[in-house]
Amino acid sequence: MPRVKIEAEPASLIVDTDNAALLIIDMQRDFLEAGGFGEALGNDVTRLRGAVAPCQAMLGTARELGMLVIHTREGHRPDLSDAPPLKLHRGDPRNRIGAPGPMGRILIRGEPGHDIVPELYPLRDEPVIDKPGKGAFYQTDLELMLRNRGIDTLFVCGVTTEVCVNTTVREANDRGFRCIVLADCCASYFPKFHEAGLAMIKAQGGIFGSVAPSPPLVDALAVLSRRGTKRVAI
Ligand code: C5J
């Protein structure tokens, strides 16, 4: 059984990597690049770029090991029928969801801005979950996919720490999935919210999950991979 020990907070953990998946949340051009949803809301999108290289390293080693990798994207149907009016009417009308922007209509499925950044682009066999909400379990088939593959542990990366990462981790925790949030693979437009988002997850004995840095995990997974303990696809 391929296992790794992770020095996480609030406590170290042993993970059987055959039962683990990498979940990369919303690393979309709309959040990370100029002209998208993140910028439309008045944010400095460059604050998110620091998470790209650590995510790339984690993604590379997960792929080497044959670990299940799932990507998510937040966004809506072109006719906006899946977007709650409350969400649609938020912010400056010129920059709302569905408004035209330099990367196409903001946060709309199929538009260039809605897609994942090139550095982390999914492979053909990696599921991509299109979600209308902040949480990746809300109105999606993510839970079904995880249960069908016997996954009980999620390594969580993505943006933003306090919004879609936190919401998803809370949803996962309520469904009985263990989450290990990789701190340097997540980011926020607000550094304080990033720190608070991680602190809330690991507080009170890990009330929503655990938090760990990615480099030691990447190294440990690379060792497993060199030993040839690749996951057998099901
Ligand atoms: C936000 C997200 N921040 N992916 N979405 O609206 O966190």
PDB file of C-alpha atoms and ligand atoms in Angstrom:
ATOM      1  CA  MET A   1       0.000   0.000   0.000  1.00  0.00           C
ATOM      2  CA  PRO A   2       1.681   3.320  -1.057  1.00  0.00           C
ATOM      3  CA  ARG A   3       1.694   5.567   1.978  1.00  0.00           C
ATOM      4  CA  VAL A   4       3.118   8.968   2.798  1.00  0.00           C
ATOM      5  CA  LYS A   5       3.556  10.681   6.156  1.00  0.00           C
ATOM      6  CA  ILE A   6       2.611  14.333   6.053  1.00  0.00           C
ATOM      7  CA  GLU A   7       3.747  16.872   8.630  1.00  0.00           C
ATOM      8  CA  ALA A   8       0.478  18.761   8.611  1.00  0.00           C
ATOM      9  CA  GLU A   9      -1.196  21.025  11.115  1.00  0.00           C
ATOM     10  CA  PRO A  10      -2.743  20.439  13.579  1.00  0.00           C
ATOM     11  CA  ALA A  11      -1.178  16.934  13.496  1.00  0.00           C
ATOM     12  CA  SER A  12       0.867  14.712  11.224  1.00  0.00           C
ATOM     13  CA  LEU A  13      -1.025  12.251   9.036  1.00  0.00           C
ATOM     14  CA  ILE A  14      -0.478   9.034   7.122  1.00  0.00           C
ATOM     15  CA  VAL A  15      -2.141   8.958   3.713  1.00  0.00           C
ATOM     16  CA  ASP A  16      -2.642   5.956   1.466  1.00  0.00           C
ATOM     17  CA  THR A  17      -2.135   7.616  -1.896  1.00  0.00           C
ATOM     18  CA  ASP A  18      -4.288   5.029  -3.694  1.00  0.00           C
ATOM     19  CA  ASN A  19      -7.276   6.522  -1.872  1.00  0.00           C
ATOM     20  CA  ALA A  20      -6.268  10.147  -2.389  1.00  0.00           C
ATOM     21  CA  ALA A  21      -7.043  12.629  -5.138  1.00  0.00           C
ATOM     22  CA  LEU A  22      -5.673  16.027  -6.037  1.00  0.00           C
ATOM     23  CA  LEU A  23      -8.411  18.654  -6.290  1.00  0.00           C
ATOM     24  CA  ILE A  24      -7.385  21.884  -8.016  1.00  0.00           C
ATOM     25  CA  ILE A  25      -9.966  24.579  -7.503  1.00  0.00           C
ATOM     26  CA  ASP A  26     -10.757  27.334  -9.991  1.00  0.00           C
ATOM     27  CA  MET A  27      -7.271  28.092 -11.340  1.00  0.00           C
ATOM     28  CA  GLN A  28      -9.053  29.965 -14.121  1.00  0.00           C
ATOM     29  CA  ARG A  29      -7.952  32.856 -16.281  1.00  0.00           C
ATOM     30  CA  ASP A  30     -10.997  34.792 -14.978  1.00  0.00           C
ATOM     31  CA  PHE A  31      -9.463  34.772 -11.510  1.00  0.00           C
ATOM     32  CA  LEU A  32      -5.748  34.898 -12.292  1.00  0.00           C
ATOM     33  CA  GLU A  33      -5.474  37.152 -15.321  1.00  0.00           C
ATOM     34  CA  ALA A  34      -6.287  40.780 -16.047  1.00  0.00           C
ATOM     35  CA  GLY A  35      -9.729  41.391 -17.552  1.00  0.00           C
ATOM     36  CA  GLY A  36     -11.591  38.611 -15.751  1.00  0.00           C
ATOM     37  CA  PHE A  37     -14.037  38.246 -12.890  1.00  0.00           C
ATOM     38  CA  GLY A  38     -11.440  38.757 -10.156  1.00  0.00           C
ATOM     39  CA  GLU A  39     -10.328  42.062 -11.607  1.00  0.00           C
ATOM     40  CA  ALA A  40     -13.940  43.073 -12.329  1.00  0.00           C
ATOM     41  CA  LEU A  41     -14.555  42.844  -8.593  1.00  0.00           C
ATOM     42  CA  GLY A  42     -11.705  45.309  -8.025  1.00  0.00           C
ATOM     43  CA  ASN A  43      -8.975  42.833  -7.034  1.00  0.00           C
ATOM     44  CA  ASP A  44      -5.256  42.786  -7.780  1.00  0.00           C
ATOM     45  CA  VAL A  45      -5.076  39.497  -9.678  1.00  0.00           C
ATOM     46  CA  THR A  46      -1.289  39.285  -9.510  1.00  0.00           C
ATOM     47  CA  ARG A  47      -1.712  38.248  -5.851  1.00  0.00           C
ATOM     48  CA  LEU A  48      -2.862  34.820  -7.038  1.00  0.00           C
ATOM     49  CA  ARG A  49       0.060  34.085  -9.341  1.00  0.00           C
ATOM     50  CA  GLY A  50       2.295  32.827  -6.515  1.00  0.00           C
ATOM     51  CA  ALA A  51       0.224  29.653  -6.224  1.00  0.00           C
ATOM     52  CA  VAL A  52       0.770  28.615  -9.854  1.00  0.00           C
ATOM     53  CA  ALA A  53       4.321  27.186  -9.581  1.00  0.00           C
ATOM     54  CA  PRO A  54       3.625  25.142  -6.401  1.00  0.00           C
ATOM     55  CA  CYS A  55       0.422  23.813  -8.007  1.00  0.00           C
ATOM     56  CA  GLN A  56       2.411  22.867 -11.108  1.00  0.00           C
ATOM     57  CA  ALA A  57       4.896  20.898  -9.000  1.00  0.00           C
ATOM     58  CA  MET A  58       2.102  19.113  -7.122  1.00  0.00           C
ATOM     59  CA  LEU A  59       0.225  18.402 -10.345  1.00  0.00           C
ATOM     60  CA  GLY A  60       3.346  17.002 -12.000  1.00  0.00           C
ATOM     61  CA  THR A  61       4.083  14.591  -9.175  1.00  0.00           C
ATOM     62  CA  ALA A  62       0.425  13.516  -8.826  1.00  0.00           C
ATOM     63  CA  ARG A  63       0.347  12.737 -12.544  1.00  0.00           C
ATOM     64  CA  GLU A  64       3.606  10.765 -12.284  1.00  0.00           C
ATOM     65  CA  LEU A  65       2.097   8.675  -9.518  1.00  0.00           C
ATOM     66  CA  GLY A  66      -1.153   8.091 -11.394  1.00  0.00           C
ATOM     67  CA  MET A  67      -3.152   9.863  -8.694  1.00  0.00           C
ATOM     68  CA  LEU A  68      -6.653  10.978  -9.628  1.00  0.00           C
ATOM     69  CA  VAL A  69      -6.553  14.683 -10.515  1.00  0.00           C
ATOM     70  CA  ILE A  70      -9.767  16.698 -10.632  1.00  0.00           C
ATOM     71  CA  HIS A  71     -10.000  20.326 -11.718  1.00  0.00           C
ATOM     72  CA  THR A  72     -12.886  22.678 -11.025  1.00  0.00           C
ATOM     73  CA  ARG A  73     -14.093  25.832 -12.730  1.00  0.00           C
ATOM     74  CA  GLU A  74     -16.600  28.313 -11.390  1.00  0.00           C
ATOM     75  CA  GLY A  75     -18.928  29.655 -14.064  1.00  0.00           C
ATOM     76  CA  HIS A  76     -22.337  29.748 -15.638  1.00  0.00           C
ATOM     77  CA  ARG A  77     -24.310  28.785 -18.706  1.00  0.00           C
ATOM     78  CA  PRO A  78     -24.367  31.425 -21.453  1.00  0.00           C
ATOM     79  CA  ASP A  79     -28.076  32.059 -20.793  1.00  0.00           C
ATOM     80  CA  LEU A  80     -27.273  32.583 -17.075  1.00  0.00           C
ATOM     81  CA  SER A  81     -30.130  30.261 -16.105  1.00  0.00           C
ATOM     82  CA  ASP A  82     -27.970  28.596 -13.440  1.00  0.00           C
ATOM     83  CA  ALA A  83     -26.872  31.846 -11.797  1.00  0.00           C
ATOM     84  CA  PRO A  84     -28.853  33.122  -8.810  1.00  0.00           C
ATOM     85  CA  PRO A  85     -30.091  36.695  -9.434  1.00  0.00           C
ATOM     86  CA  LEU A  86     -28.333  37.760  -6.242  1.00  0.00           C
ATOM     87  CA  LYS A  87     -24.973  36.739  -7.710  1.00  0.00           C
ATOM     88  CA  LEU A  88     -25.765  38.316 -11.099  1.00  0.00           C
ATOM     89  CA  HIS A  89     -26.659  41.689  -9.666  1.00  0.00           C
ATOM     90  CA  ARG A  90     -23.549  42.075  -7.572  1.00  0.00           C
ATOM     91  CA  GLY A  91     -21.057  44.830  -8.390  1.00  0.00           C
ATOM     92  CA  ASP A  92     -20.672  47.395 -11.160  1.00  0.00           C
ATOM     93  CA  PRO A  93     -23.175  46.542 -13.962  1.00  0.00           C
ATOM     94  CA  ARG A  94     -20.440  46.906 -16.625  1.00  0.00           C
ATOM     95  CA  ASN A  95     -18.375  44.171 -14.965  1.00  0.00           C
ATOM     96  CA  ARG A  96     -20.962  41.685 -13.812  1.00  0.00           C
ATOM     97  CA  ILE A  97     -21.109  37.950 -14.574  1.00  0.00           C
ATOM     98  CA  GLY A  98     -22.025  37.591 -18.245  1.00  0.00           C
ATOM     99  CA  ALA A  99     -20.776  41.069 -19.219  1.00  0.00           C
ATOM    100  CA  PRO A 100     -18.324  41.227 -22.149  1.00  0.00           C
ATOM    101  CA  GLY A 101     -14.669  41.498 -21.142  1.00  0.00           C
ATOM    102  CA  PRO A 102     -11.248  41.182 -22.784  1.00  0.00           C
ATOM    103  CA  MET A 103     -11.336  37.392 -22.248  1.00  0.00           C
ATOM    104  CA  GLY A 104     -14.940  36.975 -23.365  1.00  0.00           C
ATOM    105  CA  ARG A 105     -18.080  37.115 -21.256  1.00  0.00           C
ATOM    106  CA  ILE A 106     -17.115  37.125 -17.588  1.00  0.00           C
ATOM    107  CA  LEU A 107     -17.360  33.739 -15.838  1.00  0.00           C
ATOM    108  CA  ILE A 108     -19.302  32.109 -18.679  1.00  0.00           C
ATOM    109  CA  ARG A 109     -18.607  28.517 -19.681  1.00  0.00           C
ATOM    110  CA  GLY A 110     -16.868  28.212 -23.029  1.00  0.00           C
ATOM    111  CA  GLU A 111     -15.353  31.702 -22.910  1.00  0.00           C
ATOM    112  CA  PRO A 112     -11.539  32.016 -22.855  1.00  0.00           C
ATOM    113  CA  GLY A 113     -11.521  33.624 -19.395  1.00  0.00           C
ATOM    114  CA  HIS A 114     -13.483  30.760 -17.883  1.00  0.00           C
ATOM    115  CA  ASP A 115     -10.831  28.237 -18.834  1.00  0.00           C
ATOM    116  CA  ILE A 116      -7.955  27.009 -16.701  1.00  0.00           C
ATOM    117  CA  VAL A 117      -4.595  28.790 -16.917  1.00  0.00           C
ATOM    118  CA  PRO A 118      -2.235  27.168 -19.447  1.00  0.00           C
ATOM    119  CA  GLU A 119       0.336  26.186 -16.793  1.00  0.00           C
ATOM    120  CA  LEU A 120      -2.183  23.858 -15.108  1.00  0.00           C
ATOM    121  CA  TYR A 121      -4.227  22.810 -18.103  1.00  0.00           C
ATOM    122  CA  PRO A 122      -6.058  19.501 -17.548  1.00  0.00           C
ATOM    123  CA  LEU A 123      -5.053  16.398 -19.472  1.00  0.00           C
ATOM    124  CA  ARG A 124      -7.774  14.754 -21.563  1.00  0.00           C
ATOM    125  CA  ASP A 125      -8.486  12.078 -18.948  1.00  0.00           C
ATOM    126  CA  GLU A 126      -8.623  14.461 -15.951  1.00  0.00           C
ATOM    127  CA  PRO A 127     -12.195  15.313 -14.942  1.00  0.00           C
ATOM    128  CA  VAL A 128     -13.135  18.982 -14.971  1.00  0.00           C
ATOM    129  CA  ILE A 129     -16.059  19.913 -12.719  1.00  0.00           C
ATOM    130  CA  ASP A 130     -18.031  22.936 -13.863  1.00  0.00           C
ATOM    131  CA  LYS A 131     -19.659  24.385 -10.788  1.00  0.00           C
ATOM    132  CA  PRO A 132     -22.186  27.181 -10.533  1.00  0.00           C
ATOM    133  CA  GLY A 133     -21.359  27.936  -6.910  1.00  0.00           C
ATOM    134  CA  LYS A 134     -18.393  28.434  -4.655  1.00  0.00           C
ATOM    135  CA  GLY A 135     -18.416  24.873  -3.310  1.00  0.00           C
ATOM    136  CA  ALA A 136     -17.324  22.105  -5.692  1.00  0.00           C
ATOM    137  CA  PHE A 137     -19.958  19.690  -4.326  1.00  0.00           C
ATOM    138  CA  TYR A 138     -22.910  22.014  -4.901  1.00  0.00           C
ATOM    139  CA  GLN A 139     -24.935  20.915  -7.970  1.00  0.00           C
ATOM    140  CA  THR A 140     -22.069  18.804  -9.383  1.00  0.00           C
ATOM    141  CA  ASP A 141     -21.181  15.115  -9.667  1.00  0.00           C
ATOM    142  CA  LEU A 142     -17.920  15.464  -7.716  1.00  0.00           C
ATOM    143  CA  GLU A 143     -19.073  13.346  -4.762  1.00  0.00           C
ATOM    144  CA  LEU A 144     -20.240  10.549  -7.064  1.00  0.00           C
ATOM    145  CA  MET A 145     -16.872  10.533  -8.853  1.00  0.00           C
ATOM    146  CA  LEU A 146     -14.925  10.367  -5.607  1.00  0.00           C
ATOM    147  CA  ARG A 147     -17.062   7.601  -4.114  1.00  0.00           C
ATOM    148  CA  ASN A 148     -16.945   5.537  -7.321  1.00  0.00           C
ATOM    149  CA  ARG A 149     -13.161   5.625  -7.175  1.00  0.00           C
ATOM    150  CA  GLY A 150     -12.821   4.883  -3.470  1.00  0.00           C
ATOM    151  CA  ILE A 151     -11.323   8.263  -2.638  1.00  0.00           C
ATOM    152  CA  ASP A 152     -11.341   9.273   1.023  1.00  0.00           C
ATOM    153  CA  THR A 153      -8.654  11.967   1.094  1.00  0.00           C
ATOM    154  CA  LEU A 154      -8.311  15.151  -0.921  1.00  0.00           C
ATOM    155  CA  PHE A 155      -5.182  17.218  -1.434  1.00  0.00           C
ATOM    156  CA  VAL A 156      -6.679  20.640  -2.050  1.00  0.00           C
ATOM    157  CA  CYS A 157      -5.104  23.457  -4.067  1.00  0.00           C
ATOM    158  CA  GLY A 158      -6.509  26.535  -5.754  1.00  0.00           C
ATOM    159  CA  VAL A 159      -8.114  29.915  -5.386  1.00  0.00           C
ATOM    160  CA  THR A 160      -9.304  31.694  -3.493  1.00  0.00           C
ATOM    161  CA  THR A 161      -8.380  30.334  -0.094  1.00  0.00           C
ATOM    162  CA  GLU A 162     -11.242  31.900   1.831  1.00  0.00           C
ATOM    163  CA  VAL A 163     -13.939  31.554  -0.828  1.00  0.00           C
ATOM    164  CA  CYS A 164     -14.026  28.488  -3.102  1.00  0.00           C
ATOM    165  CA  VAL A 165     -11.275  26.541  -1.320  1.00  0.00           C
ATOM    166  CA  ASN A 166     -12.855  27.043   2.106  1.00  0.00           C
ATOM    167  CA  THR A 167     -16.393  26.381   0.893  1.00  0.00           C
ATOM    168  CA  THR A 168     -15.324  23.169  -0.833  1.00  0.00           C
ATOM    169  CA  VAL A 169     -13.320  21.940   2.152  1.00  0.00           C
ATOM    170  CA  ARG A 170     -16.306  22.493   4.432  1.00  0.00           C
ATOM    171  CA  GLU A 171     -18.584  20.628   2.037  1.00  0.00           C
ATOM    172  CA  ALA A 172     -16.068  17.779   1.756  1.00  0.00           C
ATOM    173  CA  ASN A 173     -15.676  17.551   5.524  1.00  0.00           C
ATOM    174  CA  ASP A 174     -19.443  17.236   6.016  1.00  0.00           C
ATOM    175  CA  ARG A 175     -19.445  14.371   3.503  1.00  0.00           C
ATOM    176  CA  GLY A 176     -16.669  12.519   5.322  1.00  0.00           C
ATOM    177  CA  PHE A 177     -13.742  13.306   3.025  1.00  0.00           C
ATOM    178  CA  ARG A 178     -10.457  14.162   4.723  1.00  0.00           C
ATOM    179  CA  CYS A 179      -8.965  17.361   3.290  1.00  0.00           C
ATOM    180  CA  ILE A 180      -5.315  18.326   3.361  1.00  0.00           C
ATOM    181  CA  VAL A 181      -5.049  21.889   2.128  1.00  0.00           C
ATOM    182  CA  LEU A 182      -1.675  22.712   0.596  1.00  0.00           C
ATOM    183  CA  ALA A 183      -1.025  26.201   1.901  1.00  0.00           C
ATOM    184  CA  ASP A 184       1.401  27.446  -0.759  1.00  0.00           C
ATOM    185  CA  CYS A 185      -0.794  26.014  -3.539  1.00  0.00           C
ATOM    186  CA  CYS A 186      -3.659  28.305  -2.477  1.00  0.00           C
ATOM    187  CA  ALA A 187      -3.930  32.079  -2.665  1.00  0.00           C
ATOM    188  CA  SER A 188      -6.219  35.006  -2.045  1.00  0.00           C
ATOM    189  CA  TYR A 189      -6.470  38.583  -3.284  1.00  0.00           C
ATOM    190  CA  PHE A 190      -6.195  39.422   0.423  1.00  0.00           C
ATOM    191  CA  PRO A 191      -3.160  37.938   2.225  1.00  0.00           C
ATOM    192  CA  LYS A 192      -4.941  38.288   5.575  1.00  0.00           C
ATOM    193  CA  PHE A 193      -7.901  36.264   4.296  1.00  0.00           C
ATOM    194  CA  HIS A 194      -5.535  33.571   3.025  1.00  0.00           C
ATOM    195  CA  GLU A 195      -4.026  33.236   6.493  1.00  0.00           C
ATOM    196  CA  ALA A 196      -7.430  33.368   8.202  1.00  0.00           C
ATOM    197  CA  GLY A 197      -8.859  30.847   5.729  1.00  0.00           C
ATOM    198  CA  LEU A 198      -6.109  28.356   6.550  1.00  0.00           C
ATOM    199  CA  ALA A 199      -6.336  29.071  10.281  1.00  0.00           C
ATOM    200  CA  MET A 200     -10.086  28.313  10.287  1.00  0.00           C
ATOM    201  CA  ILE A 201      -9.556  24.950   8.589  1.00  0.00           C
ATOM    202  CA  LYS A 202      -6.918  23.667  10.998  1.00  0.00           C
ATOM    203  CA  ALA A 203      -8.311  25.190  14.229  1.00  0.00           C
ATOM    204  CA  GLN A 204      -9.891  23.103  17.005  1.00  0.00           C
ATOM    205  CA  GLY A 205      -8.057  19.894  16.167  1.00  0.00           C
ATOM    206  CA  GLY A 206      -8.583  20.372  12.425  1.00  0.00           C
ATOM    207  CA  ILE A 207     -12.274  21.160  12.470  1.00  0.00           C
ATOM    208  CA  PHE A 208     -12.526  21.201   8.669  1.00  0.00           C
ATOM    209  CA  GLY A 209      -9.238  19.546   7.729  1.00  0.00           C
ATOM    210  CA  SER A 210      -5.473  19.853   7.837  1.00  0.00           C
ATOM    211  CA  VAL A 211      -3.003  22.308   6.372  1.00  0.00           C
ATOM    212  CA  ALA A 212       0.457  21.428   5.071  1.00  0.00           C
ATOM    213  CA  PRO A 213       3.176  22.904   2.858  1.00  0.00           C
ATOM    214  CA  SER A 214       3.421  21.211  -0.543  1.00  0.00           C
ATOM    215  CA  PRO A 215       7.214  20.764  -1.085  1.00  0.00           C
ATOM    216  CA  PRO A 216       7.744  17.859   1.394  1.00  0.00           C
ATOM    217  CA  LEU A 217       4.647  16.128  -0.008  1.00  0.00           C
ATOM    218  CA  VAL A 218       5.859  16.602  -3.588  1.00  0.00           C
ATOM    219  CA  ASP A 219       9.188  15.042  -2.585  1.00  0.00           C
ATOM    220  CA  ALA A 220       7.523  12.124  -0.787  1.00  0.00           C
ATOM    221  CA  LEU A 221       5.231  11.428  -3.749  1.00  0.00           C
ATOM    222  CA  ALA A 222       8.212  11.562  -6.108  1.00  0.00           C
ATOM    223  CA  VAL A 223       9.921   8.860  -4.009  1.00  0.00           C
ATOM    224  CA  LEU A 224       6.817   6.651  -4.248  1.00  0.00           C
ATOM    225  CA  SER A 225       6.701   7.258  -7.953  1.00  0.00           C
ATOM    226  CA  ARG A 226      10.365   6.246  -8.419  1.00  0.00           C
ATOM    227  CA  ARG A 227       9.662   3.068  -6.435  1.00  0.00           C
ATOM    228  CA  GLY A 228       7.032   2.253  -9.032  1.00  0.00           C
ATOM    229  CA  THR A 229       4.056   2.385  -6.690  1.00  0.00           C
ATOM    230  CA  LYS A 230       1.771   3.830  -9.313  1.00  0.00           C
ATOM    231  CA  ARG A 231      -1.976   3.789  -8.757  1.00  0.00           C
ATOM    232  CA  VAL A 232      -3.789   1.111 -10.686  1.00  0.00           C
ATOM    233  CA  ALA A 233      -6.564   2.847 -12.591  1.00  0.00           C
ATOM    234  CA  ILE A 234     -10.118   1.663 -11.881  1.00  0.00           C
TER     235      ILE A 234
HETATM  236  C1  C5J B   1     -14.460  33.712  -5.945  1.00  0.00           C
HETATM  237  C2  C5J B   1     -13.392  31.564  -6.038  1.00  0.00           C
HETATM  238  N1  C5J B   1     -13.528  34.216  -5.146  1.00  0.00           N
HETATM  239  N2  C5J B   1     -13.014  30.634  -6.913  1.00  0.00           N
HETATM  240  N3  C5J B   1     -14.330  32.453  -6.444  1.00  0.00           N
HETATM  241  O1  C5J B   1     -15.421  34.366  -6.255  1.00  0.00           O
HETATM  242  O2  C5J B   1     -12.889  31.631  -4.939  1.00  0.00           O
END
